[in-house]
Coordinates of N, CA and C in Angstrom, one line a residue:
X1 N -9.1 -22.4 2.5 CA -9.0 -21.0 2.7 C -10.4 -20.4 3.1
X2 N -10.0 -19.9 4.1 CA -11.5 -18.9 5.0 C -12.2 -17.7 3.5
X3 N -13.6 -17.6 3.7 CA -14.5 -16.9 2.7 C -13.9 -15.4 3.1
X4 N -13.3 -14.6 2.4 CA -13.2 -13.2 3.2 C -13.8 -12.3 1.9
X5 N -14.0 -12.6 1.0 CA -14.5 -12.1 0.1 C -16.2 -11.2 -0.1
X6 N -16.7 -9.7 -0.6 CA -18.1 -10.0 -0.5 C -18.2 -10.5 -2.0
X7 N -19.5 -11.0 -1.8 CA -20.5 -11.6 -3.3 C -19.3 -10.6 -4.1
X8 N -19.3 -11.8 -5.3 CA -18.8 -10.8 -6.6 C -19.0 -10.1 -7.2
X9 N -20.3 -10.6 -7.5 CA -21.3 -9.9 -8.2 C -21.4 -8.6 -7.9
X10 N -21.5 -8.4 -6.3 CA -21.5 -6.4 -5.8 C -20.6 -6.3 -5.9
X11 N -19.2 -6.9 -6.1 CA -18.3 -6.0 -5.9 C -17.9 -5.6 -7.5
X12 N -18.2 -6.0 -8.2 CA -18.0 -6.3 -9.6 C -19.0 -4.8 -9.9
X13 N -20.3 -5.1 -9.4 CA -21.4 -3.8 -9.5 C -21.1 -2.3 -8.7
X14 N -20.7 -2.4 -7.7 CA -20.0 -1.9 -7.4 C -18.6 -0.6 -7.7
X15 N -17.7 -1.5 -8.6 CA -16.6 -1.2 -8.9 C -17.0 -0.4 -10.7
X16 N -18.6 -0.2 -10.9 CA -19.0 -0.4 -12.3 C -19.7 1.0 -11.6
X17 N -20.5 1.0 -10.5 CA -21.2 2.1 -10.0 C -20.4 3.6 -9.6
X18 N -18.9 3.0 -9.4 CA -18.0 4.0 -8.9 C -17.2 4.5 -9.6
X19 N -17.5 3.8 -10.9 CA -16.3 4.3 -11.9 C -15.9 5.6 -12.0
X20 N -16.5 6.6 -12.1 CA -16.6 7.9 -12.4 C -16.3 8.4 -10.8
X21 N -15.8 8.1 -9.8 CA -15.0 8.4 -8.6 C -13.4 9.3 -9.3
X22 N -13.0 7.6 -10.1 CA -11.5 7.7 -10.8 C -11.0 6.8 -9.3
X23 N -10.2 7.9 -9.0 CA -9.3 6.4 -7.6 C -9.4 6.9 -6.2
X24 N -10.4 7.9 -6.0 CA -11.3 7.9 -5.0 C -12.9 7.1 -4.5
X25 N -12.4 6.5 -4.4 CA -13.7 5.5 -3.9 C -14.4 5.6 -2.9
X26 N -15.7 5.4 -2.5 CA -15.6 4.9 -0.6 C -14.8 4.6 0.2
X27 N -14.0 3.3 -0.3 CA -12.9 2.8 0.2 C -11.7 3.0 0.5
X28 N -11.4 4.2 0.1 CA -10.6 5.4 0.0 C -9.7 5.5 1.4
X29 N -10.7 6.3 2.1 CA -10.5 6.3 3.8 C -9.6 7.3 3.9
X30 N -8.5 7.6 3.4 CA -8.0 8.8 4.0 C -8.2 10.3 3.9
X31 N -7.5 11.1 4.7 CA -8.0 12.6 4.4 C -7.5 12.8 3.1
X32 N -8.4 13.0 1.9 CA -7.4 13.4 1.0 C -6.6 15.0 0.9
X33 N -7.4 16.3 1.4 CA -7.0 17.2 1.2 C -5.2 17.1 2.5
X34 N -5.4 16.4 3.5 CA -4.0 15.8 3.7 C -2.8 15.1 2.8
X35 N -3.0 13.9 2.0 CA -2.7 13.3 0.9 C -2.2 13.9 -0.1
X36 N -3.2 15.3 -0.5 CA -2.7 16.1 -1.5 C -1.5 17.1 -1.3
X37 N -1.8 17.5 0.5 CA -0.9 18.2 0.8 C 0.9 17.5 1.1
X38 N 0.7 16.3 1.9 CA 1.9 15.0 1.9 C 2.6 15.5 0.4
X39 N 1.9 15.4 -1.1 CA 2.4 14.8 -2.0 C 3.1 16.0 -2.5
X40 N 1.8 17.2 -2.3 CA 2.5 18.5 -3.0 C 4.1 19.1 -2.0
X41 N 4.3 18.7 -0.8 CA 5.6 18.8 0.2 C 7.0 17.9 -0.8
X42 N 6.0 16.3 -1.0 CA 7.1 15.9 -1.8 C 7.8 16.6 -3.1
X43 N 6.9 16.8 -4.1 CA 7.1 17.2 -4.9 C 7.8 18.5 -5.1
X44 N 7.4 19.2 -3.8 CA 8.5 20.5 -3.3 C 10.0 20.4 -3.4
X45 N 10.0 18.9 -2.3 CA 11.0 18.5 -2.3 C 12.3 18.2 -3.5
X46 N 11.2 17.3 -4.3 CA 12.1 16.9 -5.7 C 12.3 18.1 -6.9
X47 N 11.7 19.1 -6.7 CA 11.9 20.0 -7.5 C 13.2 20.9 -7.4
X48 N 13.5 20.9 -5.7 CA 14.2 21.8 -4.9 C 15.8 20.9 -5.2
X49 N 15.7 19.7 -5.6 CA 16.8 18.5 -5.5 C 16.9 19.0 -7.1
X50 N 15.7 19.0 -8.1 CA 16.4 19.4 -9.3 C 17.1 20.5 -9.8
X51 N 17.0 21.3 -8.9 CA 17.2 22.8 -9.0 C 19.4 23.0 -8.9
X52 N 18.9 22.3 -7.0 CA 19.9 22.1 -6.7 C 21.1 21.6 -7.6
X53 N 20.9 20.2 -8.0 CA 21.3 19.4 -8.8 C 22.1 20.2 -9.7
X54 N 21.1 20.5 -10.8 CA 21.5 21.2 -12.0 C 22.7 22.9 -11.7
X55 N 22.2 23.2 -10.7 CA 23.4 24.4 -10.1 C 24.9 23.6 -10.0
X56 N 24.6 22.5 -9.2 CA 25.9 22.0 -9.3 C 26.9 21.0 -10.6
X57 N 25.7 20.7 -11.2 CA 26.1 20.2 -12.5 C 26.7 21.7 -13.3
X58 N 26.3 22.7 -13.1 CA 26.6 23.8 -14.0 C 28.1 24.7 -13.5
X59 N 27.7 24.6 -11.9 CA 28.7 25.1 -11.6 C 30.4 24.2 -11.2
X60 N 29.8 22.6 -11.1 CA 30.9 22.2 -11.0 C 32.3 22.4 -11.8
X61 N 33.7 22.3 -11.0 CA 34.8 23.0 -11.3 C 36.4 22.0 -11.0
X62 N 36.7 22.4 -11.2 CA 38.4 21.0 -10.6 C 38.4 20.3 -12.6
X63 N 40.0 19.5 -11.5 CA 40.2 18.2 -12.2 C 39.6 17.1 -12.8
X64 N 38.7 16.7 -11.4 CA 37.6 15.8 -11.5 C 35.8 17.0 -12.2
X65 N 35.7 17.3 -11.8 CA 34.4 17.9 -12.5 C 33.5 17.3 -13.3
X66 N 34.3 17.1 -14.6 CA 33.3 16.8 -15.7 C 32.6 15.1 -15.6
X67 N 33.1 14.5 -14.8 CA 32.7 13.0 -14.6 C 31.4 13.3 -13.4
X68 N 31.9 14.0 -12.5 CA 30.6 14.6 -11.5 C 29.5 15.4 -11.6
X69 N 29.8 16.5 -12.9 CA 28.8 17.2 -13.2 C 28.1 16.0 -14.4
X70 N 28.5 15.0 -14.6 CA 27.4 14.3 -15.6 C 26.2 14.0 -14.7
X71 N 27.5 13.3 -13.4 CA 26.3 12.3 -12.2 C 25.1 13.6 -12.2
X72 N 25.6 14.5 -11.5 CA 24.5 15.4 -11.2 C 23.7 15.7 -12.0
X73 N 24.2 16.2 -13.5 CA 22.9 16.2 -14.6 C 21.9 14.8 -14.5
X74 N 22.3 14.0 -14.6 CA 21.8 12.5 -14.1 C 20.7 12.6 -13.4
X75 N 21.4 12.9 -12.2 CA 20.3 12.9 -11.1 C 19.2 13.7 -11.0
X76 N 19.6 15.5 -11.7 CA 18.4 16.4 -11.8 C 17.5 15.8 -12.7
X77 N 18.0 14.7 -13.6 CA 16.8 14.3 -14.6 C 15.8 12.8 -14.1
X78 N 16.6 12.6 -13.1 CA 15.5 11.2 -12.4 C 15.0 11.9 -11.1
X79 N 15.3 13.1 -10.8 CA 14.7 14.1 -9.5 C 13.4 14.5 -10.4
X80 N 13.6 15.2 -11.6 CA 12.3 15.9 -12.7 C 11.5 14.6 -12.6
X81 N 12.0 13.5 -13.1 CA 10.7 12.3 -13.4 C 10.1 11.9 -11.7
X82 N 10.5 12.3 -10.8 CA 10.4 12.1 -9.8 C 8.9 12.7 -9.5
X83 N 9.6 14.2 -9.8 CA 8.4 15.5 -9.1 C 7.2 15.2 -10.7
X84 N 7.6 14.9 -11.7 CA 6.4 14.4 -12.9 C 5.5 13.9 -12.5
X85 N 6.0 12.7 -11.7 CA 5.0 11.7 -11.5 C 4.1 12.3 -10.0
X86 N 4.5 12.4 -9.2 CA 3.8 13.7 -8.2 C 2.8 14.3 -8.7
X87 N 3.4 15.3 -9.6 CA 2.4 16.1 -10.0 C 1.6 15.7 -10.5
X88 N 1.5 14.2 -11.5 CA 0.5 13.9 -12.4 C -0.4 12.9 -10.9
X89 N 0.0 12.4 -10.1 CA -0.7 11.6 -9.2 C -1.8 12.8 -8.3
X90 N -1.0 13.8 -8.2 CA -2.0 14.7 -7.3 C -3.1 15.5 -8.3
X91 N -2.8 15.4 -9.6 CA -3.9 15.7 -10.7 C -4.9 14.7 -10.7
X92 N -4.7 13.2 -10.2 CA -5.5 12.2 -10.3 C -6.4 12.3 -9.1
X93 N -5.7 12.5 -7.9 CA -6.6 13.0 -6.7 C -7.4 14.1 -6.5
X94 N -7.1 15.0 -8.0 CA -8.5 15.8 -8.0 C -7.7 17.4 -7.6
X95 N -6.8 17.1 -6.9 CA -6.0 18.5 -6.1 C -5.1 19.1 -7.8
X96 N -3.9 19.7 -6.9 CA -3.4 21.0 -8.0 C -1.7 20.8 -7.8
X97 N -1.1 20.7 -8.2 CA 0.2 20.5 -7.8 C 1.1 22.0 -8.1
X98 N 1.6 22.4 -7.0 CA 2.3 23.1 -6.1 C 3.1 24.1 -6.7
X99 N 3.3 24.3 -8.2 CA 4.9 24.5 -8.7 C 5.2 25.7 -8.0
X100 N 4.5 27.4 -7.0 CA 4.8 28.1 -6.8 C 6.4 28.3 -6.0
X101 N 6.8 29.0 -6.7 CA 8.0 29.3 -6.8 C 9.0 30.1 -5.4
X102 N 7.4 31.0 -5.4 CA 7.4 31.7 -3.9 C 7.7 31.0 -2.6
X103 N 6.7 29.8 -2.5 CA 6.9 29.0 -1.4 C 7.7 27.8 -1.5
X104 N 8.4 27.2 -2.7 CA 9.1 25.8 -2.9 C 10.0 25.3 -1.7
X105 N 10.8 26.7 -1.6 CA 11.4 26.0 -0.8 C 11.1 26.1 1.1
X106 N 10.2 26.5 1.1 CA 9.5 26.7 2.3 C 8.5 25.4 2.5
X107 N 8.5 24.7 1.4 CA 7.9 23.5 1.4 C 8.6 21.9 1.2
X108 N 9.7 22.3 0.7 CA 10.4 21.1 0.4 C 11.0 20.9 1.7
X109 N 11.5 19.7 2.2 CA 11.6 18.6 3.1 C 13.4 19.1 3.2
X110 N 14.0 19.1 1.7 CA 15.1 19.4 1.7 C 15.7 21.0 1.6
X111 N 16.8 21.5 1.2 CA 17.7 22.7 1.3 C 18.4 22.5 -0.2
X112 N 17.8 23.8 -0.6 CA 18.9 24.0 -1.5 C 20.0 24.5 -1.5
X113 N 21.1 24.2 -2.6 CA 22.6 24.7 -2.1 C 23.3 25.7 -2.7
X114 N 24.1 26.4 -2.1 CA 25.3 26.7 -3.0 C 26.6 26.9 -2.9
X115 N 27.0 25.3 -2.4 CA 28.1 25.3 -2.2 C 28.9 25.2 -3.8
X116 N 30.5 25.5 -3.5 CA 31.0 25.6 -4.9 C 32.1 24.6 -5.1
X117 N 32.2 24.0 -4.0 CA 33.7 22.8 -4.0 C 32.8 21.6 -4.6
X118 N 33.3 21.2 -5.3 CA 32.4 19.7 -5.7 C 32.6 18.7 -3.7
X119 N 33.7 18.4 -3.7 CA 33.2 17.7 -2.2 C 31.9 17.8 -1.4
X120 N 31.7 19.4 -1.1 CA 30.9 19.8 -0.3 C 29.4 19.9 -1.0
X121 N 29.7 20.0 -2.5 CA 28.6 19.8 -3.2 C 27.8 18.2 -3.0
X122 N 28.7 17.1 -3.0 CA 28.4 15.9 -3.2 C 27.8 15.8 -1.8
X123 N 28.3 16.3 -0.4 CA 27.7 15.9 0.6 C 26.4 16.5 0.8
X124 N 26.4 17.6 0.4 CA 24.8 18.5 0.7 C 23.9 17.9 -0.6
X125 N 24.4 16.9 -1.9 CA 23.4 15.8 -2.3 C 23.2 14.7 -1.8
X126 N 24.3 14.6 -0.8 CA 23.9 12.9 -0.3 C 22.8 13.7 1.2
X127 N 23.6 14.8 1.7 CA 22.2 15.1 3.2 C 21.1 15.4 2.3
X128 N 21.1 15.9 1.1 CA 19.4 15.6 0.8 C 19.0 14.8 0.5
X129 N 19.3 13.9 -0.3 CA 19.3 12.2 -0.4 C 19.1 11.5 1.1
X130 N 19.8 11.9 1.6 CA 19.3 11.4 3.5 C 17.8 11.3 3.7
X131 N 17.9 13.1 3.4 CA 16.7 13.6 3.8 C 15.3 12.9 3.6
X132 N 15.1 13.0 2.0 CA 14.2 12.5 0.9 C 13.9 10.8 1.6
X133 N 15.0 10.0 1.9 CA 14.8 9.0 2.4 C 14.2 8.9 3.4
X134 N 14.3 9.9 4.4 CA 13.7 9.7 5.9 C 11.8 10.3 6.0
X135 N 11.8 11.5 5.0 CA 10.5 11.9 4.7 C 9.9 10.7 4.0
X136 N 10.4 10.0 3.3 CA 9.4 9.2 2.1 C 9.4 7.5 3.1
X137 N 10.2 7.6 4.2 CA 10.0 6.6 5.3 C 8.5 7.0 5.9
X138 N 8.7 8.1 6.5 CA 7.5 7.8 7.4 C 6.2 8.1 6.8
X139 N 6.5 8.8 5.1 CA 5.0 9.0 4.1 C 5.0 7.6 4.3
X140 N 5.7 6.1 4.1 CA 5.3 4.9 4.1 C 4.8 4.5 4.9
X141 N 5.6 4.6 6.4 CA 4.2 4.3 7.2 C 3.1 4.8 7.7
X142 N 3.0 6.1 7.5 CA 1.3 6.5 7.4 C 1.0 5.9 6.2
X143 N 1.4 5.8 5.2 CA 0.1 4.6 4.3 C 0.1 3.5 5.1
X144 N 1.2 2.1 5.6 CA 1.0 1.5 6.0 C -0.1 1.2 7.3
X145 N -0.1 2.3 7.8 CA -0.9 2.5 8.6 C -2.5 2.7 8.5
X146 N -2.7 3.1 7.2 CA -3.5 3.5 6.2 C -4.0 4.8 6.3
X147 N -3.2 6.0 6.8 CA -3.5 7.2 6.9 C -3.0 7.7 5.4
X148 N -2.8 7.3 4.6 CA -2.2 8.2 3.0 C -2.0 7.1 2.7
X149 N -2.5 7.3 0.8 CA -2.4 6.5 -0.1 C -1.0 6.6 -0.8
X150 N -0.7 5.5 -1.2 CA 0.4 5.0 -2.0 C 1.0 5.9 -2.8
X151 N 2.0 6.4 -3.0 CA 2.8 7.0 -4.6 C 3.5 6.2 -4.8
X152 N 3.4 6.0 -6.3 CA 4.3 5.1 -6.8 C 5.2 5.3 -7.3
X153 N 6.1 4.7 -7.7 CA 7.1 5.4 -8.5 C 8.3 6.4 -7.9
X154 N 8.5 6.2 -6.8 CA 9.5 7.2 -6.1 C 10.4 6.6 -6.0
X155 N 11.5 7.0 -5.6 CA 12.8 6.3 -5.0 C 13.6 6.6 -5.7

């Protein structure tokens, strides 16, 4: 195996010199006040999906209903741990996470609903489910690309 490593010892000194960064480093490299903004869009996003969610969990209605309004309580609650982790990652980047109420949905990626037929409810959760998929695609490859740092914990 080829040497690609530097000395350990700097990087070891190094990694001891920058502690107090937290998880911005030199090595960092991207724009973060971009980064912060990418994350606080997401987190728009998932808040706007919990919102939604829970409307239709509340207002769902029919025969079938009560098996659908669970899914959807369900989902508003792994949409919240969603936007949690957001929030707490863009507190780590030093930035402020987003909750204004004014602008959420002028920021979220998706639409909130209010449709009242559970069918049409399920589909305007799966187009934001689409949605959330296709935004948190290309947040991947700008990290891949190494234009924005990783979130973890989504999906």
């Amino acid at each position: 195996m080829a040497e690609f490593l530097t000395d350990i010892t700097t990087i070891r000194e190094r990694a001891r010199a920058e502690i107090d960064k937290g998880p911005i480093t030199d090595a960092y490299g991207a724009d973060l006040a971009r980064v912060i903004q990418v994350c606080n869009e997401a987190l728009a996003t998932e808040l706007v999906c919990v919102l939604r969610y829970k409307r239709h969990y509340y207002t769902a209605s029919g025969i079938q209903s009560e098996s659908v309004a669970q899914e959807f309580l369900e989902h508003a609650g792994e949409e919240q741990q969603h936007a949690d982790k957001l929030a707490a990652r863009i507190v780590q980047l030093g930035g402020e996470p987003d909750f204004n109420p004014d602008t959420l949905t002028s920021r979220a990626h998706s639409h909130y609903d209010g449709s009242l037929g559970l069918i049409d409810m399920i589909k305007e959760d799966l187009v934001a489910e689409r949605i959330a998929v296709a935004s948190y695609t290309e947040i991947i490859q700008c990290i891949h690309s190494g234009s924005l740092l990783i979130v973890s914990g989504l999906g």
